[in-house]
Amino acid sequence: MLRRQLLLVGLAGATTGLARAQEAPLKFGKLDAREAAALLAQPTPDSAAAEVLCDFGQSRIRGKQDGFELRFERTARLLIRRSEGYEHATVRVVLYHDKENGREQISQLKGFTYHLAGTQLSKEPLKTEAVFSRKLDENHDEYAFTLPNVRAGAILEFTYLLTSPFLFNLQDWRFQHDIPVRWSEYRVAIPSFYTYKEMTRTYLPFTVNETGIEQYRTSYQQSGNGFGTSPAYAENLTLTAQALTRRWVLKNAPSFHQEALMTTERDYMSRVDFELERIQFDASRDPVFQVGTWAQIEAQLLRHADFGGFLERDSPLQARAGTLSVQPDPTARAKAVRQLLLESVAYNSTPALYASTPPRRVLELRQGNAADLNLLLVALLRQAGLDAQPLLLSTRGNGRIQTELPMLSQFNYVVAHVALPGGKELLLDATDASLTAGLLPAGCLNEQGRLLGPKGRWVSLAPAAPHFVYTQAKLVLAPTGELSGTIRQEYSGYAAAEHRQPVATLRQQWQKNHPDWQLDQAPLPAAAVAETDANSPVVLHLQARLPGPESSAPTMYLRPLQALSELSNPFRAATRMYPVDFAVAPRLEQHLELTLPAGYTATALPASMQLALPNNGGKFVFQTTPNGPGQLLVVSRLQLTKTRYSAQEYQALREFYTKALAKIAEPIVLQRQ
């Protein structure tokens, strides 16, 4: 199960007594030949190309000139088994900096590559020329180093110290990697005058998860300008307090592999993250909050120049949006405002929480990031007389929101929320013109978002429509076994957005998914151009045939739905550790009217079937019935009613798909009379 823990780093939640000093699990440079031989002799789980033998980190806060700094030490040892694991010889560290407060620094960097030959253990040190850095963005640099002479059987070891003047940036820790980890340990010691929020995620049980108290002592230097003619001075001071300690150990973690139907790996990997909440050096004075309640975060965001300030600025579309206020239906009015914006600005494919440029500039450029477009949408909806507010969310690629932890850093996207009469609501996004108004992009469907404004609350992001694919076919079976006729493919809801393309492109896609069929170049009916209207389903009309063996046979075995279907089983693994997370619940229906050749009779029909998942999780219906003289009606319906299934429900879900596919593949047996 996912374990969610909230720790306020202060004395209230600590265990009594002082924390006992623990031996470090790894001492850099102390590997000998006997230990190396034992490590090499132990098999690597899953026959992985590399594994982490030990990864040990610890964070502390200490005094410095006129303040404090974070000190993060990391020591790790890895084993390379095969050439595919060589990439793990390169280690990357991201460092933060800003113009006002300085930058994070890496120091005391050392590394060795060990090779065992018989009973002799050699070690080669990390070379200076193997260390390099590059700029990632305005506030982040990447510092990387590559250990030397890596080959199969090499044991790698490195250590470094990261110092940071940014007390908000207490180092997070990841216990799992894409290779097995034998031992991962992280320790933090935080003096009582700093309070952090802790967010721990894991589907694996921690071997150690301890909280304690220890005595804290640090020295720092306080400078001053002096008085009158007195020179500037620096005073050395010592500060003592108590510190809360945390220690986590995870042993024998398997390789993390992305499975089908998951959000970002951050939602599943065992990890711990921190955010600075408050600072209080003097108990007689009020604390200084860095991150407070959701209401405080919302107020701060609405004051931000590139968020709340953006909403207050004028734009050339205001007057046109104002003319829409005469529309009496608020839903239709909101959709018209969204359409106005879609026709004026394009999305540059950049998810964002903050606007990148003023509204007028967005319209001049005719493009913008997600915040540019959707904050502008909120402003225009208000201009049209609607009750519109920003709704914060985290995209599926960014990770799920921990609602019990007020942390602005969890969000990376914003959409528009419109309050409608009768307590109804409408969620709007202006980044994807292929979506019907009221449907958020699939990447935004991540449980819930935070509504700003006077009525700030959590809002469900459950999809407003399914991913619905409907196939209707009228086919004639020839004595030679050839099937021919008309096929009508309809895509609704989120399936429509995926398939809102020119008809020629849709035909090519259908042909690629059904390579055995041959498409006739029949004239297209008027309904076939529905993909240009975002408020309508996408409809594809086909005239097609599936060649047979070209000679009649006394007995024919026919599987028409299998030939038409695009259904597959995404759950092939025998077991699963993590939940199944659909962005949108799938729904597939097939309706086939089949005309039999003269002289043939159906002697065996697949038995009807009804399947139901536990907890009302979904259903599958299949039936084949006579539909008049020489005709059969074959119907299949599969529908899931949830978007998230626990790991405990996985076996039932896998079996559900397996049985449904097996039923669709059962033959209709025809005999010539």
XYZ file of C-alpha atoms in Angstrom:
673
model
C 0.000 0.000 0.000
C 0.998 3.598 -0.481
C 2.118 4.970 2.854
C 1.452 8.670 3.382
C 3.026 10.234 6.445
C 2.984 13.801 7.686
C 5.888 14.844 9.893
C 6.209 18.330 11.300
C 9.871 18.496 12.099
C 9.620 19.753 15.674
C 9.664 18.146 19.079
C 5.959 17.379 19.405
C 5.905 14.199 17.327
C 9.279 12.816 18.388
C 9.946 9.748 20.429
C 11.265 10.421 23.897
C 14.927 10.119 24.746
C 17.983 10.925 22.712
C 18.607 9.254 19.366
C 21.321 6.621 19.531
C 24.265 7.106 17.228
C 24.201 4.655 14.349
C 27.205 3.330 12.495
C 27.367 4.431 8.885
C 26.437 1.489 6.609
C 29.251 2.356 4.207
C 32.731 3.825 4.669
C 34.263 5.270 1.548
C 37.546 3.722 0.375
C 37.453 0.820 2.849
C 36.640 -2.012 0.435
C 39.055 -4.985 0.653
C 39.546 -8.022 -1.607
C 37.598 -10.421 0.636
C 34.552 -8.157 0.774
C 34.752 -7.526 -2.971
C 34.813 -11.273 -3.671
C 31.753 -11.779 -1.483
C 29.878 -8.998 -3.293
C 30.725 -10.428 -6.699
C 29.706 -13.931 -5.657
C 26.224 -12.872 -4.623
C 23.819 -13.081 -7.589
C 22.162 -9.892 -8.793
C 18.343 -9.901 -8.527
C 16.531 -10.275 -11.859
C 19.912 -10.780 -13.553
C 20.185 -6.998 -13.771
C 23.117 -5.401 -15.594
C 24.017 -3.400 -12.473
C 22.910 -2.937 -8.898
C 23.276 -0.454 -6.075
C 25.081 -2.190 -3.226
C 24.662 0.681 -0.786
C 23.430 4.249 -1.093
C 23.808 6.350 2.059
C 22.849 9.990 2.518
C 22.544 12.338 5.448
C 21.430 15.960 5.759
C 22.162 18.412 8.560
C 21.941 22.150 9.149
C 24.928 24.068 10.482
C 25.846 27.686 11.097
C 27.931 29.783 8.739
C 28.630 33.459 8.149
C 25.470 35.364 9.132
C 23.157 32.414 8.852
C 22.828 28.698 8.267
C 23.375 26.225 5.463
C 22.291 22.736 4.537
C 24.978 20.056 4.314
C 24.098 16.914 2.381
C 26.613 14.062 2.253
C 26.215 11.075 -0.011
C 28.305 7.915 -0.312
C 27.368 5.082 -2.656
C 28.732 1.810 -3.956
C 27.564 0.079 -7.151
C 28.343 -3.157 -8.948
C 28.460 -3.396 -12.750
C 27.644 -6.861 -14.104
C 27.400 -6.312 -17.859
C 28.035 -3.623 -20.469
C 24.352 -2.604 -20.414
C 24.994 -1.249 -16.919
C 27.887 1.037 -17.866
C 25.595 4.091 -17.916
C 25.401 3.918 -14.113
C 29.059 4.898 -13.929
C 27.920 8.469 -14.653
C 26.369 10.287 -11.687
C 24.347 13.482 -12.113
C 23.658 16.057 -9.402
C 21.349 19.052 -9.926
C 22.432 22.272 -8.165
C 20.194 25.288 -7.537
C 21.212 28.958 -7.601
C 19.726 32.426 -7.765
C 21.190 35.908 -8.150
C 20.326 37.148 -4.670
C 21.255 34.264 -2.378
C 24.118 32.469 -4.101
C 24.402 28.902 -5.275
C 24.684 25.341 -4.101
C 28.191 23.900 -4.192
C 29.547 20.381 -4.527
C 32.868 19.574 -2.861
C 34.926 16.740 -1.406
C 34.128 14.713 -4.497
C 36.047 11.439 -4.644
C 35.529 8.184 -6.436
C 37.123 4.808 -7.120
C 36.657 1.998 -9.587
C 37.664 -1.376 -8.098
C 38.659 -4.508 -10.035
C 39.280 -7.900 -8.438
C 41.852 -10.175 -10.114
C 42.281 -13.356 -8.105
C 42.980 -12.122 -4.587
C 44.298 -8.733 -5.707
C 41.998 -5.718 -5.563
C 43.027 -2.676 -7.593
C 41.405 0.726 -7.456
C 41.544 3.621 -9.874
C 40.580 7.107 -8.678
C 38.122 9.483 -10.314
C 39.924 11.806 -12.705
C 39.415 15.572 -12.771
C 38.762 15.547 -16.513
C 35.793 13.200 -15.942
C 33.937 15.929 -14.048
C 31.808 18.393 -16.012
C 28.791 20.662 -15.643
C 26.125 22.229 -17.809
C 23.330 24.763 -17.445
C 19.827 23.314 -17.297
C 17.868 26.559 -16.905
C 18.130 29.966 -15.234
C 18.226 28.452 -11.740
C 19.649 24.961 -12.178
C 22.969 23.461 -13.246
C 23.799 19.804 -13.671
C 27.082 18.592 -12.198
C 28.117 15.187 -13.488
C 31.071 12.852 -13.163
C 31.980 9.500 -14.690
C 34.003 6.878 -12.831
C 36.955 5.480 -14.799
C 37.769 2.157 -16.447
C 34.336 0.587 -16.091
C 33.884 -2.975 -17.278
C 31.951 -6.057 -16.257
C 32.718 -6.957 -12.651
C 33.722 -3.422 -11.652
C 32.713 -2.086 -8.245
C 32.187 1.678 -8.228
C 32.303 3.970 -5.237
C 31.859 7.709 -4.856
C 31.257 10.343 -2.197
C 30.556 14.070 -2.214
C 29.320 16.933 -0.056
C 26.646 19.348 -1.230
C 26.324 22.645 0.667
C 23.325 24.869 0.123
C 22.399 28.342 1.415
C 18.771 27.561 0.539
C 17.173 26.186 3.676
C 13.993 25.436 1.714
C 15.897 22.897 -0.372
C 16.389 20.090 2.138
C 17.510 17.201 -0.067
C 14.887 14.675 -1.090
C 15.849 11.007 -1.255
C 14.950 8.218 -3.651
C 15.245 4.695 -2.282
C 14.503 2.886 -5.559
C 16.134 3.014 -8.973
C 15.796 1.239 -12.299
C 18.337 -1.302 -11.020
C 18.107 -3.347 -7.800
C 19.157 -1.695 -4.530
C 20.517 -3.856 -1.703
C 20.620 -1.101 0.904
C 19.398 2.498 0.772
C 19.559 4.680 3.869
C 18.784 8.310 4.523
C 19.166 10.317 7.735
C 18.194 13.881 8.567
C 18.773 15.945 11.711
C 16.837 19.198 11.935
C 17.228 21.714 14.788
C 13.966 22.601 16.502
C 13.856 26.138 15.121
C 13.213 24.785 11.596
C 10.008 22.956 10.683
C 9.646 20.943 7.491
C 6.762 19.090 5.943
C 7.669 15.532 5.054
C 6.023 13.469 2.312
C 6.913 9.779 2.254
C 5.761 7.471 -0.537
C 6.421 3.753 -0.682
C 4.816 0.511 -1.796
C 7.666 -1.393 -0.151
C 8.015 -1.748 3.636
C 10.863 0.164 5.231
C 13.305 -1.979 7.179
C 13.907 0.996 9.476
C 11.708 4.041 9.973
C 12.868 5.802 13.126
C 12.309 9.152 14.815
C 14.420 10.468 17.670
C 15.861 13.513 19.442
C 19.495 14.523 19.772
C 21.419 17.457 21.179
C 22.219 20.069 18.540
C 25.171 22.432 18.650
C 26.571 24.670 15.952
C 28.750 27.739 15.699
C 28.162 30.648 13.368
C 29.648 34.056 12.762
C 27.613 37.219 13.140
C 28.983 40.364 11.490
C 28.197 44.004 12.226
C 29.020 47.484 10.977
C 30.135 48.946 14.328
C 29.104 52.320 15.737
C 30.551 55.710 14.935
C 34.237 55.268 14.266
C 34.250 51.644 15.467
C 35.343 49.159 12.782
C 33.132 46.419 11.422
C 33.301 43.285 13.481
C 32.584 39.555 13.333
C 31.443 37.720 16.423
C 31.697 33.947 16.810
C 28.615 32.528 18.518
C 27.506 29.053 19.537
C 23.905 27.909 19.367
C 22.573 24.880 21.212
C 19.140 23.299 20.926
C 17.514 19.966 20.371
C 17.127 18.407 16.949
C 14.649 15.932 15.624
C 16.228 13.047 13.735
C 14.763 10.760 11.092
C 16.260 7.582 9.700
C 14.909 5.381 6.900
C 16.355 2.135 5.551
C 15.004 0.149 2.612
C 16.614 -3.228 1.913
C 16.563 -5.380 -1.214
C 14.419 -3.090 -3.340
C 13.763 -4.616 -6.778
C 14.359 -2.709 -9.998
C 11.636 -0.200 -10.666
C 9.970 -0.770 -14.021
C 7.239 1.364 -15.523
C 4.143 -0.790 -16.017
C 1.222 -0.196 -18.349
C -1.378 2.357 -17.219
C 0.617 4.268 -14.624
C 1.159 7.950 -13.935
C 4.692 9.260 -13.404
C 7.225 7.056 -11.628
C 7.334 9.589 -8.782
C 3.920 8.311 -7.648
C 5.244 4.778 -7.175
C 8.946 4.874 -6.346
C 9.852 4.724 -2.670
C 10.989 8.238 -1.798
C 10.805 11.044 0.757
C 10.382 14.753 -0.070
C 10.532 17.864 2.098
C 9.262 21.421 2.063
C 10.239 24.105 4.559
C 7.162 25.172 6.509
C 8.317 27.664 9.166
C 11.257 29.173 11.061
C 11.129 30.131 14.760
C 14.302 30.946 16.701
C 12.551 32.623 19.614
C 9.629 30.840 21.283
C 8.314 34.183 22.525
C 7.851 35.443 18.960
C 5.513 34.278 16.218
C 7.044 31.869 13.682
C 7.790 32.948 10.133
C 5.769 30.668 7.864
C 7.318 29.648 4.565
C 4.389 27.434 3.593
C 1.133 27.638 5.479
C -2.417 26.528 4.964
C -4.070 26.054 1.596
C -5.846 29.384 2.119
C -2.508 31.147 2.699
C -0.988 29.528 -0.381
C -3.970 30.582 -2.481
C -3.776 34.169 -1.227
C -0.063 34.268 -2.012
C -0.653 32.901 -5.505
C -3.404 35.394 -6.278
C -0.967 38.188 -5.339
C 1.710 36.842 -7.683
C 2.339 39.090 -10.686
C 2.311 36.170 -13.143
C -0.821 34.585 -11.721
C -3.308 36.829 -9.897
C -1.708 39.902 -11.449
C -2.126 38.403 -14.918
C -5.884 37.995 -14.288
C -6.225 41.720 -13.623
C -4.565 42.901 -16.828
C -6.435 44.059 -19.925
C -6.461 42.144 -23.197
C -7.737 42.925 -26.725
C -10.320 40.112 -26.409
C -12.117 41.648 -23.434
C -14.601 43.644 -25.493
C -15.541 40.647 -27.635
C -15.934 38.471 -24.541
C -18.158 41.145 -23.021
C -20.550 40.975 -25.963
C -21.161 37.308 -25.165
C -22.713 38.215 -21.806
C -26.093 38.561 -23.545
C -26.145 34.804 -24.136
C -28.725 33.579 -21.577
C -27.410 30.018 -21.234
C -24.257 30.191 -19.046
C -22.926 26.871 -20.349
C -23.254 27.954 -23.973
C -21.714 31.310 -23.044
C -18.700 29.637 -21.411
C -18.190 27.416 -24.454
C -18.375 30.455 -26.746
C -15.700 32.246 -24.706
C -13.435 29.211 -24.929
C -13.968 29.025 -28.690
C -13.112 32.722 -29.014
C -9.777 32.090 -27.309
C -9.063 28.902 -29.289
C -9.458 30.878 -32.509
C -7.018 33.532 -31.287
C -4.156 31.696 -29.531
C -2.405 28.332 -29.934
C -0.811 26.205 -27.216
C 2.985 25.924 -27.319
C 2.924 22.504 -25.567
C 4.418 23.862 -22.313
C 2.532 22.992 -19.108
C 2.849 25.826 -16.612
C 1.377 27.271 -13.448
C 2.533 30.844 -14.112
C 2.042 33.080 -17.125
C 5.125 33.736 -19.207
C 4.182 37.123 -20.641
C 1.383 39.739 -20.344
C -2.005 39.001 -21.997
C -1.508 41.499 -24.808
C 1.815 39.890 -25.705
C 0.233 36.429 -25.664
C -2.309 37.588 -28.240
C 0.369 39.309 -30.321
C 2.422 36.121 -30.430
C -0.755 34.055 -30.967
C 0.676 31.354 -28.732
C 1.403 30.706 -25.075
C 1.921 28.155 -22.338
C -0.917 26.485 -20.425
C -1.082 29.253 -17.817
C -1.055 32.006 -20.465
C -4.066 30.458 -22.173
C -6.086 29.272 -19.204
C -5.588 32.327 -16.986
C -6.600 34.429 -19.975
C -9.618 32.133 -20.314
C -10.579 32.791 -16.675
C -10.342 36.549 -17.233
C -12.471 36.395 -20.397
C -15.096 34.218 -18.722
C -15.396 36.839 -15.991
C -15.709 39.534 -18.644
C -18.626 37.562 -20.071
C -20.368 37.700 -16.700
C -19.532 34.197 -15.482
C -18.327 33.095 -12.049
C -14.888 31.794 -13.090
C -11.914 30.888 -10.905
C -8.506 29.267 -11.527
C -8.259 25.580 -10.658
C -4.756 24.314 -9.796
C -3.788 20.775 -10.667
C -0.853 18.452 -11.175
C -0.655 16.672 -14.512
C -0.309 12.899 -14.613
C 3.285 13.325 -15.707
C 3.986 15.500 -12.665
C 2.456 13.217 -10.019
C -0.543 12.959 -7.719
C -1.391 15.660 -5.182
C -1.028 14.958 -1.479
C -4.032 16.984 -0.317
C -3.050 16.829 3.351
C 0.224 18.653 2.639
C -0.179 22.319 1.599
C 2.709 22.463 -0.863
C 2.478 24.749 -3.882
C 5.360 22.876 -5.518
C 3.016 19.943 -6.148
C 1.140 21.886 -8.861
C 2.265 22.511 -12.426
C -0.922 23.402 -14.337
C -4.038 25.566 -14.129
C -7.462 25.346 -15.817
C -10.689 27.360 -15.577
C -13.581 26.500 -13.254
C -17.034 27.938 -13.951
C -19.762 27.813 -11.300
C -23.147 27.172 -12.941
C -26.682 27.532 -11.570
C -28.011 24.685 -9.469
C -24.648 23.862 -7.938
C -23.280 22.538 -11.223
C -19.784 23.291 -12.481
C -17.864 23.273 -15.731
C -14.108 22.729 -16.154
C -12.559 24.323 -19.224
C -9.138 24.166 -20.853
C -8.025 26.152 -23.893
C -4.968 24.144 -24.936
C -6.597 21.442 -27.099
C -9.091 22.413 -29.781
C -9.833 18.759 -30.554
C -11.541 18.307 -27.182
C -15.190 19.065 -26.584
C -15.707 21.946 -24.146
C -15.974 20.476 -20.658
C -13.350 17.791 -21.247
C -9.904 18.414 -19.801
C -6.850 16.980 -21.598
C -6.269 13.366 -20.564
C -2.946 14.339 -19.002
C -4.830 16.594 -16.555
C -7.083 13.816 -15.218
C -5.206 13.266 -11.986
C -7.721 12.751 -9.164
C -8.445 16.319 -7.979
C -7.492 19.953 -8.267
C -7.546 22.936 -5.935
C -10.108 25.666 -6.602
C -8.956 29.199 -5.761
C -11.042 32.151 -4.706
C -13.465 32.746 -1.833
C -14.759 29.183 -1.947
C -11.414 27.395 -2.198
C -11.872 23.619 -2.075
C -10.900 20.366 -3.752
C -12.632 19.565 -7.044
C -12.815 16.121 -8.626
C -11.026 15.764 -11.963
C -12.954 12.619 -12.901
C -13.405 12.511 -16.689
C -16.712 13.912 -17.903
C -16.925 11.325 -20.711
C -15.530 7.841 -21.410
C -13.123 6.734 -24.098
C -15.859 5.216 -26.300
C -15.297 3.299 -29.543
C -18.396 1.904 -31.265
C -18.254 -0.370 -34.328
C -21.338 -1.125 -36.395
C -20.903 -3.497 -39.327
C -23.183 -5.054 -41.906
C -21.296 -7.886 -43.581
C -22.165 -10.563 -46.095
C -20.381 -13.915 -46.021
C -19.663 -15.508 -49.410
C -19.438 -19.303 -49.894
C -15.708 -18.798 -50.381
C -15.390 -17.409 -46.842
C -14.984 -13.787 -47.926
C -16.605 -11.115 -45.757
C -17.676 -7.831 -47.358
C -19.898 -4.916 -46.520
C -20.018 -1.623 -44.649
C -18.290 -0.702 -41.418
C -19.166 2.370 -39.387
C -16.594 3.298 -36.756
C -17.651 5.956 -34.249
C -15.324 7.585 -31.709
C -16.876 9.538 -28.830
C -15.626 11.336 -25.743
C -11.865 11.122 -25.379
C -11.632 8.680 -28.287
C -13.008 11.433 -30.527
C -10.207 13.804 -29.552
C -7.609 11.161 -30.426
C -9.180 10.534 -33.842
C -10.179 14.063 -34.850
C -8.150 13.922 -38.041
C -8.751 14.032 -41.797
C -10.711 11.065 -43.109
C -7.806 9.905 -45.266
C -5.581 9.685 -42.182
C -8.251 7.751 -40.274
C -8.591 5.277 -43.121
C -4.841 4.710 -43.100
C -4.860 4.126 -39.345
C -7.750 1.688 -39.582
C -6.011 -0.173 -42.388
C -2.805 -0.384 -40.344
C -4.717 -1.871 -37.407
C -6.563 -4.311 -39.696
C -3.978 -5.314 -42.323
C -5.963 -8.323 -43.575
C -8.877 -6.174 -44.703
C -9.081 -4.450 -48.077
C -10.759 -1.047 -48.297
C -12.766 0.010 -51.331
C -12.503 3.621 -52.454
C -16.217 4.207 -52.064
C -17.660 7.751 -52.042
C -17.706 9.163 -48.513
C -21.066 10.160 -47.020
C -21.521 13.645 -45.620
C -21.312 12.349 -42.025
C -17.733 11.277 -42.629
C -16.469 14.844 -42.200
C -17.664 15.032 -38.582
C -14.081 15.057 -37.319
C -13.879 18.791 -38.015
C -16.524 19.575 -35.377
C -15.138 19.303 -31.842
C -18.636 18.925 -30.401
C -19.495 15.834 -32.440
C -18.249 12.257 -32.445
C -15.771 11.268 -35.130
C -17.441 8.941 -37.609
C -15.578 6.821 -40.141
C -17.488 5.005 -42.908
C -15.764 2.154 -44.711
C -16.607 -0.216 -47.543
C -14.379 -3.209 -46.865
C -13.823 -6.870 -47.521
C -11.853 -9.630 -45.854
C -10.702 -12.236 -48.418
C -11.404 -15.890 -47.736
C -9.718 -19.086 -48.942
C -11.296 -18.595 -52.440
C -12.981 -21.991 -52.403
C -16.130 -23.106 -50.675
C -15.910 -25.617 -47.868
C -18.549 -27.808 -46.266
C -17.640 -26.404 -42.851
C -16.596 -22.853 -42.053
C -15.266 -21.417 -38.768
C -15.938 -17.737 -38.566
C -14.585 -15.173 -36.033
C -15.968 -11.889 -37.348
C -15.676 -9.770 -34.191
C -12.081 -10.794 -33.699
C -11.385 -9.636 -37.252
C -13.028 -6.274 -36.552
C -11.874 -5.690 -32.988
C -9.013 -3.522 -31.786
C -9.326 -4.849 -28.229
C -6.149 -6.167 -26.640
C -5.137 -7.167 -23.132
C -2.794 -4.580 -21.583
C -2.341 -6.809 -18.518
C 0.116 -9.489 -19.552
C 2.266 -9.669 -16.437
C 1.269 -12.450 -14.040
C 1.549 -10.123 -11.029
C 1.561 -6.400 -10.385
C 2.852 -4.328 -7.488
C 1.267 -0.988 -8.377
C -2.312 0.191 -9.026
C -3.754 0.339 -12.537
C -4.490 3.964 -13.375
C -6.539 4.745 -16.481
C -6.780 8.419 -17.332
C -10.203 7.664 -18.833
C -12.258 4.507 -18.449
C -12.493 2.609 -21.769
C -15.752 1.522 -23.368
C -15.882 -0.622 -26.504
C -18.974 -1.877 -28.302
C -19.351 -3.959 -31.468
C -22.597 -4.577 -33.295
C -22.469 -6.904 -36.303
C -25.298 -7.910 -38.639
C -24.057 -10.938 -40.565
C -25.742 -12.408 -43.651
C -24.904 -16.082 -44.253
C -24.394 -17.581 -47.719
C -27.259 -19.521 -49.245
C -27.174 -23.185 -48.347
C -25.264 -22.706 -45.082
C -26.634 -23.023 -41.548
C -25.077 -22.046 -38.254
C -24.680 -25.306 -36.321
C -22.745 -23.926 -33.334
C -22.855 -20.442 -31.870
C -20.641 -19.116 -29.060
C -22.551 -19.193 -25.788
C -23.684 -15.869 -24.405
C -21.510 -14.458 -21.632
C -21.817 -11.829 -18.928
C -18.806 -10.901 -16.831
C -18.698 -8.455 -13.941
C -15.694 -7.114 -12.064
C -15.844 -6.981 -8.250
C -16.971 -3.758 -6.584
C -18.959 -2.772 -9.659
C -15.698 -2.220 -11.497
C -16.913 -3.094 -14.983
C -18.823 -5.508 -17.156
C -18.576 -7.469 -20.391
C -21.543 -8.767 -22.389
C -21.408 -11.026 -25.442
C -24.155 -12.729 -27.413
C -24.761 -14.227 -30.839
C -28.393 -14.650 -31.859
C -30.395 -15.403 -35.055
C -31.600 -12.184 -36.700
C -34.031 -13.537 -39.263
C -33.603 -16.121 -42.026
C -29.947 -16.534 -42.899
C -28.804 -13.767 -40.583
C -26.990 -13.514 -37.272
C -26.591 -10.656 -34.842
C -23.294 -10.590 -32.906
C -22.925 -8.065 -30.089
C -20.053 -7.386 -27.694
C -19.862 -4.688 -25.002
C -16.939 -4.030 -22.660
C -17.045 -1.185 -20.174
C -14.930 -0.258 -17.167
C -16.615 1.950 -14.590
C -13.534 3.074 -12.656
C -10.302 4.755 -13.649
C -8.199 3.331 -10.807
C -7.842 -0.288 -9.694
C -5.717 -1.392 -6.770
C -2.952 -3.973 -7.089
C -5.258 -6.371 -5.231
C -7.827 -5.983 -8.046
C -5.251 -6.654 -10.748
C -5.810 -10.395 -11.076
C -9.553 -9.947 -11.502
C -8.964 -7.227 -14.115
C -6.452 -9.365 -16.014
C -8.775 -12.366 -16.007
C -11.665 -10.142 -17.108
C -9.783 -9.074 -20.249
C -8.492 -12.595 -20.890
C -11.984 -14.103 -20.820
C -13.458 -11.303 -22.924
C -10.829 -11.753 -25.647
C -11.245 -15.524 -25.563
C -14.996 -15.182 -26.017
C -14.617 -12.805 -28.964
C -12.246 -15.342 -30.543
C -14.708 -18.261 -30.281
C -15.807 -19.378 -33.759
C -19.239 -19.494 -35.314
C -19.500 -22.917 -36.998
C -21.341 -23.045 -40.336
C -22.325 -26.217 -42.200
C -23.322 -26.528 -45.859
C -26.645 -28.329 -46.097
